mmCIF file with all atom_site columns, C-alpha atoms in Angstrom:
data_model
loop_
_atom_site.group_PDB
_atom_site.id
_atom_site.type_symbol
_atom_site.label_atom_id
_atom_site.label_alt_id
_atom_site.label_comp_id
_atom_site.label_asym_id
_atom_site.label_entity_id
_atom_site.label_seq_id
_atom_site.pdbx_PDB_ins_code
_atom_site.Cartn_x
_atom_site.Cartn_y
_atom_site.Cartn_z
_atom_site.occupancy
_atom_site.B_iso_or_equiv
_atom_site.pdbx_formal_charge
_atom_site.auth_seq_id
_atom_site.auth_comp_id
_atom_site.auth_asym_id
_atom_site.auth_atom_id
_atom_site.pdbx_PDB_model_num
ATOM 1   C CA . MET A 1 1   ? 0.280  -0.090  0.100  1.00 88.00 ? 1   MET A CA 1
ATOM 2   C CA . ALA A 1 2   ? 2.699  2.349   0.683  1.00 94.00 ? 2   ALA A CA 1
ATOM 3   C CA . ASP A 1 3   ? 4.566  1.765   -2.548 1.00 94.00 ? 3   ASP A CA 1
ATOM 4   C CA . GLU A 1 4   ? 1.196  2.866   -4.488 1.00 95.00 ? 4   GLU A CA 1
ATOM 5   C CA . ILE A 1 5   ? 0.723  5.747   -2.298 1.00 95.00 ? 5   ILE A CA 1
ATOM 6   C CA . LEU A 1 6   ? 4.070  7.031   -2.443 1.00 96.00 ? 6   LEU A CA 1
ATOM 7   C CA . THR A 1 7   ? 4.459  6.311   -6.246 1.00 96.00 ? 7   THR A CA 1
ATOM 8   C CA . ALA A 1 8   ? 1.189  8.013   -7.315 1.00 96.00 ? 8   ALA A CA 1
ATOM 9   C CA . MET A 1 9   ? 2.368  11.185  -5.413 1.00 95.00 ? 9   MET A CA 1
ATOM 10  C CA . GLY A 1 10  ? 5.687  11.139  -7.472 1.00 96.00 ? 10  GLY A CA 1
ATOM 11  C CA . HIS A 1 11  ? 8.135  9.238   -5.141 1.00 96.00 ? 11  HIS A CA 1
ATOM 12  C CA . SER A 1 12  ? 10.518 6.584   -6.487 1.00 97.00 ? 12  SER A CA 1
ATOM 13  C CA . THR A 1 13  ? 10.397 3.427   -4.155 1.00 97.00 ? 13  THR A CA 1
ATOM 14  C CA . ARG A 1 14  ? 12.225 0.321   -3.820 1.00 97.00 ? 14  ARG A CA 1
ATOM 15  C CA . ILE A 1 15  ? 10.902 -2.557  -1.771 1.00 97.00 ? 15  ILE A CA 1
ATOM 16  C CA . VAL A 1 16  ? 12.716 -4.924  0.347  1.00 96.00 ? 16  VAL A CA 1
ATOM 17  C CA . GLU A 1 17  ? 11.243 -7.846  1.916  1.00 96.00 ? 17  GLU A CA 1
ATOM 18  C CA . ILE A 1 18  ? 13.683 -9.276  4.147  1.00 95.00 ? 18  ILE A CA 1
ATOM 19  C CA . ASP A 1 19  ? 11.691 -12.422 4.898  1.00 94.00 ? 19  ASP A CA 1
ATOM 20  C CA . ALA A 1 20  ? 12.927 -13.159 0.882  1.00 96.00 ? 20  ALA A CA 1
ATOM 21  C CA . GLY A 1 21  ? 16.546 -12.514 1.816  1.00 96.00 ? 21  GLY A CA 1
ATOM 22  C CA . TRP A 1 22  ? 18.840 -9.393  0.791  1.00 97.00 ? 22  TRP A CA 1
ATOM 23  C CA . SER A 1 23  ? 22.388 -8.577  -0.313 1.00 98.00 ? 23  SER A CA 1
ATOM 24  C CA . VAL A 1 24  ? 24.416 -6.703  2.175  1.00 98.00 ? 24  VAL A CA 1
ATOM 25  C CA . ASP A 1 25  ? 25.692 -4.543  -0.684 1.00 98.00 ? 25  ASP A CA 1
ATOM 26  C CA . ALA A 1 26  ? 22.265 -3.869  -2.154 1.00 98.00 ? 26  ALA A CA 1
ATOM 27  C CA . GLU A 1 27  ? 21.005 -2.867  1.158  1.00 98.00 ? 27  GLU A CA 1
ATOM 28  C CA . LEU A 1 28  ? 23.863 -0.111  1.843  1.00 98.00 ? 28  LEU A CA 1
ATOM 29  C CA . GLU A 1 29  ? 23.198 1.069   -1.633 1.00 98.00 ? 29  GLU A CA 1
ATOM 30  C CA . ASN A 1 30  ? 19.652 1.418   -0.940 1.00 98.00 ? 30  ASN A CA 1
ATOM 31  C CA . HIS A 1 31  ? 20.272 3.207   2.365  1.00 97.00 ? 31  HIS A CA 1
ATOM 32  C CA . GLN A 1 32  ? 22.239 5.292   0.395  1.00 97.00 ? 32  GLN A CA 1
ATOM 33  C CA . TRP A 1 33  ? 19.922 6.058   -2.544 1.00 97.00 ? 33  TRP A CA 1
ATOM 34  C CA . ALA A 1 34  ? 16.869 6.950   -0.302 1.00 97.00 ? 34  ALA A CA 1
ATOM 35  C CA . ASP A 1 35  ? 15.995 10.040  1.154  1.00 97.00 ? 35  ASP A CA 1
ATOM 36  C CA . ILE A 1 36  ? 13.587 8.395   3.743  1.00 98.00 ? 36  ILE A CA 1
ATOM 37  C CA . VAL A 1 37  ? 13.532 4.848   4.731  1.00 98.00 ? 37  VAL A CA 1
ATOM 38  C CA . LEU A 1 38  ? 10.053 3.610   5.591  1.00 98.00 ? 38  LEU A CA 1
ATOM 39  C CA . LEU A 1 39  ? 9.986  0.223   7.800  1.00 97.00 ? 39  LEU A CA 1
ATOM 40  C CA . GLN A 1 40  ? 7.037  -1.616  8.269  1.00 97.00 ? 40  GLN A CA 1
ATOM 41  C CA . THR A 1 41  ? 7.234  -4.211  10.608 1.00 97.00 ? 41  THR A CA 1
ATOM 42  C CA . PRO A 1 42  ? 5.212  -6.378  13.415 1.00 97.00 ? 42  PRO A CA 1
ATOM 43  C CA . VAL A 1 43  ? 6.109  -6.026  16.903 1.00 97.00 ? 43  VAL A CA 1
ATOM 44  C CA . ASN A 1 44  ? 7.091  -9.328  18.316 1.00 95.00 ? 44  ASN A CA 1
ATOM 45  C CA . TRP A 1 45  ? 7.908  -9.255  21.996 1.00 94.00 ? 45  TRP A CA 1
ATOM 46  C CA . MET A 1 46  ? 8.273  -5.675  22.323 1.00 95.00 ? 46  MET A CA 1
ATOM 47  C CA . GLY A 1 47  ? 10.940 -5.467  19.312 1.00 95.00 ? 47  GLY A CA 1
ATOM 48  C CA . VAL A 1 48  ? 11.315 -6.525  15.640 1.00 96.00 ? 48  VAL A CA 1
ATOM 49  C CA . PRO A 1 49  ? 11.089 -9.942  14.760 1.00 96.00 ? 49  PRO A CA 1
ATOM 50  C CA . TRP A 1 50  ? 14.481 -12.088 14.231 1.00 96.00 ? 50  TRP A CA 1
ATOM 51  C CA . THR A 1 51  ? 14.546 -11.897 10.596 1.00 96.00 ? 51  THR A CA 1
ATOM 52  C CA . PHE A 1 52  ? 14.718 -8.032  10.998 1.00 97.00 ? 52  PHE A CA 1
ATOM 53  C CA . LYS A 1 53  ? 17.196 -8.108  13.704 1.00 97.00 ? 53  LYS A CA 1
ATOM 54  C CA . LYS A 1 54  ? 19.523 -10.384 11.608 1.00 97.00 ? 54  LYS A CA 1
ATOM 55  C CA . TYR A 1 55  ? 19.204 -7.928  8.772  1.00 98.00 ? 55  TYR A CA 1
ATOM 56  C CA . MET A 1 56  ? 20.111 -5.022  11.064 1.00 97.00 ? 56  MET A CA 1
ATOM 57  C CA . ASP A 1 57  ? 22.953 -6.919  12.568 1.00 97.00 ? 57  ASP A CA 1
ATOM 58  C CA . GLU A 1 58  ? 24.327 -8.022  8.722  1.00 98.00 ? 58  GLU A CA 1
ATOM 59  C CA . VAL A 1 59  ? 23.585 -4.602  7.007  1.00 98.00 ? 59  VAL A CA 1
ATOM 60  C CA . TYR A 1 60  ? 24.157 -2.098  9.800  1.00 97.00 ? 60  TYR A CA 1
ATOM 61  C CA . THR A 1 61  ? 27.345 -3.588  10.884 1.00 97.00 ? 61  THR A CA 1
ATOM 62  C CA . ALA A 1 62  ? 28.894 -3.784  7.214  1.00 97.00 ? 62  ALA A CA 1
ATOM 63  C CA . GLY A 1 63  ? 28.014 -0.117  6.882  1.00 97.00 ? 63  GLY A CA 1
ATOM 64  C CA . MET A 1 64  ? 30.140 1.021   9.654  1.00 95.00 ? 64  MET A CA 1
ATOM 65  C CA . GLY A 1 65  ? 33.198 1.275   6.791  1.00 93.00 ? 65  GLY A CA 1
ATOM 66  C CA . GLY A 1 66  ? 31.645 4.535   5.497  1.00 96.00 ? 66  GLY A CA 1
ATOM 67  C CA . ALA A 1 67  ? 28.439 3.725   3.650  1.00 97.00 ? 67  ALA A CA 1
ATOM 68  C CA . LEU A 1 68  ? 26.272 4.488   6.926  1.00 98.00 ? 68  LEU A CA 1
ATOM 69  C CA . CYS A 1 69  ? 28.798 5.683   9.127  1.00 97.00 ? 69  CYS A CA 1
ATOM 70  C CA . ASN A 1 70  ? 32.495 5.903   9.927  1.00 94.00 ? 70  ASN A CA 1
ATOM 71  C CA . GLY A 1 71  ? 32.622 3.691   12.705 1.00 92.00 ? 71  GLY A CA 1
ATOM 72  C CA . ASP A 1 72  ? 31.091 5.109   16.066 1.00 93.00 ? 72  ASP A CA 1
ATOM 73  C CA . GLY A 1 73  ? 32.250 8.564   15.692 1.00 92.00 ? 73  GLY A CA 1
ATOM 74  C CA . ARG A 1 74  ? 34.800 8.681   18.226 1.00 93.00 ? 74  ARG A CA 1
ATOM 75  C CA . ARG A 1 75  ? 38.443 9.734   17.260 1.00 91.00 ? 75  ARG A CA 1
ATOM 76  C CA . GLU A 1 76  ? 41.761 8.606   18.576 1.00 92.00 ? 76  GLU A CA 1
ATOM 77  C CA . ASP A 1 77  ? 42.428 11.916  20.382 1.00 94.00 ? 77  ASP A CA 1
ATOM 78  C CA . ALA A 1 78  ? 38.917 11.852  21.913 1.00 92.00 ? 78  ALA A CA 1
ATOM 79  C CA . PRO A 1 79  ? 38.272 8.077   22.816 1.00 93.00 ? 79  PRO A CA 1
ATOM 80  C CA . LYS A 1 80  ? 35.558 9.360   25.233 1.00 94.00 ? 80  LYS A CA 1
ATOM 81  C CA . GLU A 1 81  ? 33.714 11.843  23.271 1.00 94.00 ? 81  GLU A CA 1
ATOM 82  C CA . ASN A 1 82  ? 31.033 11.812  20.398 1.00 93.00 ? 82  ASN A CA 1
ATOM 83  C CA . TYR A 1 83  ? 30.136 8.013   20.417 1.00 96.00 ? 83  TYR A CA 1
ATOM 84  C CA . GLY A 1 84  ? 27.311 7.732   17.905 1.00 94.00 ? 84  GLY A CA 1
ATOM 85  C CA . ALA A 1 85  ? 28.271 10.718  16.131 1.00 95.00 ? 85  ALA A CA 1
ATOM 86  C CA . GLY A 1 86  ? 29.719 9.167   13.134 1.00 95.00 ? 86  GLY A CA 1
ATOM 87  C CA . GLY A 1 87  ? 26.774 8.827   10.761 1.00 97.00 ? 87  GLY A CA 1
ATOM 88  C CA . THR A 1 88  ? 27.100 9.267   6.922  1.00 97.00 ? 88  THR A CA 1
ATOM 89  C CA . LEU A 1 89  ? 23.508 9.709   6.122  1.00 98.00 ? 89  LEU A CA 1
ATOM 90  C CA . THR A 1 90  ? 22.932 13.361  7.163  1.00 97.00 ? 90  THR A CA 1
ATOM 91  C CA . GLY A 1 91  ? 19.618 14.821  5.481  1.00 97.00 ? 91  GLY A CA 1
ATOM 92  C CA . LYS A 1 92  ? 17.930 11.632  5.319  1.00 98.00 ? 92  LYS A CA 1
ATOM 93  C CA . LYS A 1 93  ? 15.254 10.542  7.246  1.00 98.00 ? 93  LYS A CA 1
ATOM 94  C CA . TYR A 1 94  ? 13.297 7.373   8.415  1.00 98.00 ? 94  TYR A CA 1
ATOM 95  C CA . MET A 1 95  ? 9.927  6.467   9.474  1.00 98.00 ? 95  MET A CA 1
ATOM 96  C CA . MET A 1 96  ? 8.633  3.393   11.401 1.00 98.00 ? 96  MET A CA 1
ATOM 97  C CA . SER A 1 97  ? 5.224  1.529   10.530 1.00 98.00 ? 97  SER A CA 1
ATOM 98  C CA . LEU A 1 98  ? 4.563  -0.981  13.320 1.00 98.00 ? 98  LEU A CA 1
ATOM 99  C CA . THR A 1 99  ? 1.797  -3.188  14.147 1.00 98.00 ? 99  THR A CA 1
ATOM 100 C CA . PHE A 1 100 ? 0.953  -4.367  17.856 1.00 98.00 ? 100 PHE A CA 1
ATOM 101 C CA . ASN A 1 101 ? -1.269 -6.846  19.294 1.00 96.00 ? 101 ASN A CA 1
ATOM 102 C CA . ALA A 1 102 ? -1.468 -4.263  22.483 1.00 97.00 ? 102 ALA A CA 1
ATOM 103 C CA . PRO A 1 103 ? -4.482 -1.872  22.557 1.00 97.00 ? 103 PRO A CA 1
ATOM 104 C CA . GLU A 1 104 ? -3.404 1.598   21.859 1.00 97.00 ? 104 GLU A CA 1
ATOM 105 C CA . GLU A 1 105 ? -4.718 2.291   25.267 1.00 97.00 ? 105 GLU A CA 1
ATOM 106 C CA . ALA A 1 106 ? -1.964 0.572   26.891 1.00 97.00 ? 106 ALA A CA 1
ATOM 107 C CA . PHE A 1 107 ? 0.372  3.265   26.026 1.00 98.00 ? 107 PHE A CA 1
ATOM 108 C CA . ASN A 1 108 ? 0.979  6.739   27.146 1.00 98.00 ? 108 ASN A CA 1
ATOM 109 C CA . ASP A 1 109 ? -0.736 5.929   30.399 1.00 98.00 ? 109 ASP A CA 1
ATOM 110 C CA . ALA A 1 110 ? 0.826  5.530   33.733 1.00 98.00 ? 110 ALA A CA 1
ATOM 111 C CA . ASN A 1 111 ? -2.007 3.546   35.340 1.00 98.00 ? 111 ASN A CA 1
ATOM 112 C CA . GLU A 1 112 ? -1.597 0.753   32.473 1.00 97.00 ? 112 GLU A CA 1
ATOM 113 C CA . TYR A 1 113 ? 0.669  -2.136  33.759 1.00 97.00 ? 113 TYR A CA 1
ATOM 114 C CA . LEU A 1 114 ? 3.049  -3.446  31.158 1.00 97.00 ? 114 LEU A CA 1
ATOM 115 C CA . PHE A 1 115 ? 4.092  0.028   29.557 1.00 97.00 ? 115 PHE A CA 1
ATOM 116 C CA . GLN A 1 116 ? 3.727  2.369   32.760 1.00 97.00 ? 116 GLN A CA 1
ATOM 117 C CA . GLY A 1 117 ? 3.134  5.583   30.736 1.00 98.00 ? 117 GLY A CA 1
ATOM 118 C CA . LYS A 1 118 ? 5.518  4.918   27.930 1.00 98.00 ? 118 LYS A CA 1
ATOM 119 C CA . SER A 1 119 ? 5.071  5.642   24.490 1.00 98.00 ? 119 SER A CA 1
ATOM 120 C CA . VAL A 1 120 ? 5.545  3.377   21.415 1.00 98.00 ? 120 VAL A CA 1
ATOM 121 C CA . ASP A 1 121 ? 8.522  5.865   20.505 1.00 98.00 ? 121 ASP A CA 1
ATOM 122 C CA . ASP A 1 122 ? 9.808  5.041   24.146 1.00 98.00 ? 122 ASP A CA 1
ATOM 123 C CA . LEU A 1 123 ? 9.700  1.143   23.609 1.00 98.00 ? 123 LEU A CA 1
ATOM 124 C CA . PHE A 1 124 ? 11.384 1.716   20.156 1.00 98.00 ? 124 PHE A CA 1
ATOM 125 C CA . PHE A 1 125 ? 14.230 3.937   21.808 1.00 98.00 ? 125 PHE A CA 1
ATOM 126 C CA . PRO A 1 126 ? 16.723 1.440   20.568 1.00 96.00 ? 126 PRO A CA 1
ATOM 127 C CA . MET A 1 127 ? 15.747 1.339   17.026 1.00 97.00 ? 127 MET A CA 1
ATOM 128 C CA . HIS A 1 128 ? 15.585 5.426   16.960 1.00 98.00 ? 128 HIS A CA 1
ATOM 129 C CA . MET A 1 129 ? 19.183 5.171   18.202 1.00 97.00 ? 129 MET A CA 1
ATOM 130 C CA . ASN A 1 130 ? 20.263 2.954   15.271 1.00 96.00 ? 130 ASN A CA 1
ATOM 131 C CA . PHE A 1 131 ? 18.992 5.384   12.830 1.00 98.00 ? 131 PHE A CA 1
ATOM 132 C CA . ARG A 1 132 ? 20.485 8.469   14.875 1.00 97.00 ? 132 ARG A CA 1
ATOM 133 C CA . PHE A 1 133 ? 23.849 6.384   14.917 1.00 97.00 ? 133 PHE A CA 1
ATOM 134 C CA . PHE A 1 134 ? 23.616 7.048   10.998 1.00 98.00 ? 134 PHE A CA 1
ATOM 135 C CA . ALA A 1 135 ? 22.760 10.695  11.044 1.00 98.00 ? 135 ALA A CA 1
ATOM 136 C CA . MET A 1 136 ? 19.248 10.125  10.033 1.00 98.00 ? 136 MET A CA 1
ATOM 137 C CA . ASP A 1 137 ? 16.186 11.869  11.371 1.00 98.00 ? 137 ASP A CA 1
ATOM 138 C CA . ALA A 1 138 ? 12.910 10.637  12.481 1.00 98.00 ? 138 ALA A CA 1
ATOM 139 C CA . MET A 1 139 ? 9.561  11.228  10.824 1.00 98.00 ? 139 MET A CA 1
ATOM 140 C CA . PRO A 1 140 ? 6.424  10.341  13.388 1.00 98.00 ? 140 PRO A CA 1
ATOM 141 C CA . THR A 1 141 ? 5.783  6.776   13.635 1.00 98.00 ? 141 THR A CA 1
ATOM 142 C CA . PHE A 1 142 ? 2.866  5.388   12.344 1.00 98.00 ? 142 PHE A CA 1
ATOM 143 C CA . ALA A 1 143 ? 1.154  2.317   14.402 1.00 98.00 ? 143 ALA A CA 1
ATOM 144 C CA . CYS A 1 144 ? -1.670 0.008   14.118 1.00 98.00 ? 144 CYS A CA 1
ATOM 145 C CA . TYR A 1 145 ? -2.930 -1.618  17.328 1.00 98.00 ? 145 TYR A CA 1
ATOM 146 C CA . ASP A 1 146 ? -4.763 -4.414  18.740 1.00 97.00 ? 146 ASP A CA 1
ATOM 147 C CA . VAL A 1 147 ? -4.165 -6.451  15.295 1.00 97.00 ? 147 VAL A CA 1
ATOM 148 C CA . MET A 1 148 ? -4.715 -9.682  16.447 1.00 95.00 ? 148 MET A CA 1
ATOM 149 C CA . LYS A 1 149 ? -7.825 -9.408  18.926 1.00 95.00 ? 149 LYS A CA 1
ATOM 150 C CA . ASN A 1 150 ? -9.639 -6.316  17.400 1.00 96.00 ? 150 ASN A CA 1
ATOM 151 C CA . ALA A 1 151 ? -8.343 -5.745  14.079 1.00 95.00 ? 151 ALA A CA 1
ATOM 152 C CA . GLU A 1 152 ? -9.770 -2.814  11.998 1.00 95.00 ? 152 GLU A CA 1
ATOM 153 C CA . PRO A 1 153 ? -7.619 -3.033  8.839  1.00 96.00 ? 153 PRO A CA 1
ATOM 154 C CA . GLU A 1 154 ? -9.915 -0.573  6.682  1.00 97.00 ? 154 GLU A CA 1
ATOM 155 C CA . LEU A 1 155 ? -9.395 2.161   9.393  1.00 97.00 ? 155 LEU A CA 1
ATOM 156 C CA . ASP A 1 156 ? -5.853 1.316   9.663  1.00 97.00 ? 156 ASP A CA 1
ATOM 157 C CA . PHE A 1 157 ? -5.206 1.583   5.920  1.00 97.00 ? 157 PHE A CA 1
ATOM 158 C CA . GLU A 1 158 ? -7.235 4.840   6.031  1.00 97.00 ? 158 GLU A CA 1
ATOM 159 C CA . ARG A 1 159 ? -5.184 6.149   8.971  1.00 98.00 ? 159 ARG A CA 1
ATOM 160 C CA . PHE A 1 160 ? -1.873 4.778   7.170  1.00 97.00 ? 160 PHE A CA 1
ATOM 161 C CA . GLN A 1 161 ? -2.983 6.755   4.022  1.00 97.00 ? 161 GLN A CA 1
ATOM 162 C CA . ALA A 1 162 ? -3.696 10.004  5.929  1.00 97.00 ? 162 ALA A CA 1
ATOM 163 C CA . HIS A 1 163 ? -0.347 9.528   7.840  1.00 98.00 ? 163 HIS A CA 1
ATOM 164 C CA . LEU A 1 164 ? 1.838  9.250   4.543  1.00 97.00 ? 164 LEU A CA 1
ATOM 165 C CA . ASN A 1 165 ? -0.266 12.294  2.828  1.00 96.00 ? 165 ASN A CA 1
ATOM 166 C CA . GLU A 1 166 ? 0.660  14.536  6.088  1.00 97.00 ? 166 GLU A CA 1
ATOM 167 C CA . HIS A 1 167 ? 4.189  13.740  6.203  1.00 97.00 ? 167 HIS A CA 1
ATOM 168 C CA . PHE A 1 168 ? 5.452  12.995  2.473  1.00 94.00 ? 168 PHE A CA 1
#
């Protein structure tokens, strides 16, 4: 759906389905090519599925030689400073689109047991830091909630289209 909407808006897109496998070199090139990286993933056990994690481990580690960042940003003359400031994708953005089994009401409410008032972006802080490590800027996160017990896919698709129209 994102491909159709973004293409209709005049954007060029490339789609990567990591469950089908990937080439590390092609993925590094994709990240360098894109102005915006849109990541769609289900949330499994408060994080991305293992195939997505494996993708990140392989592609993002390979990108530390300059394709995504120049090491971790520290210099020999200042080994304790600027950790994470070596990103080479300045000016590029990313957007996460996440699907949760959790209801929306489980977030941002200090009275809710599990997330204790935390937001979706709080939960995905490590993912945000991955992209900050590459000097990318965050766009507002999109989330679908309660997709297993109380799914409303048509409403979610409408909300997603509105989200893309607002931010692209």
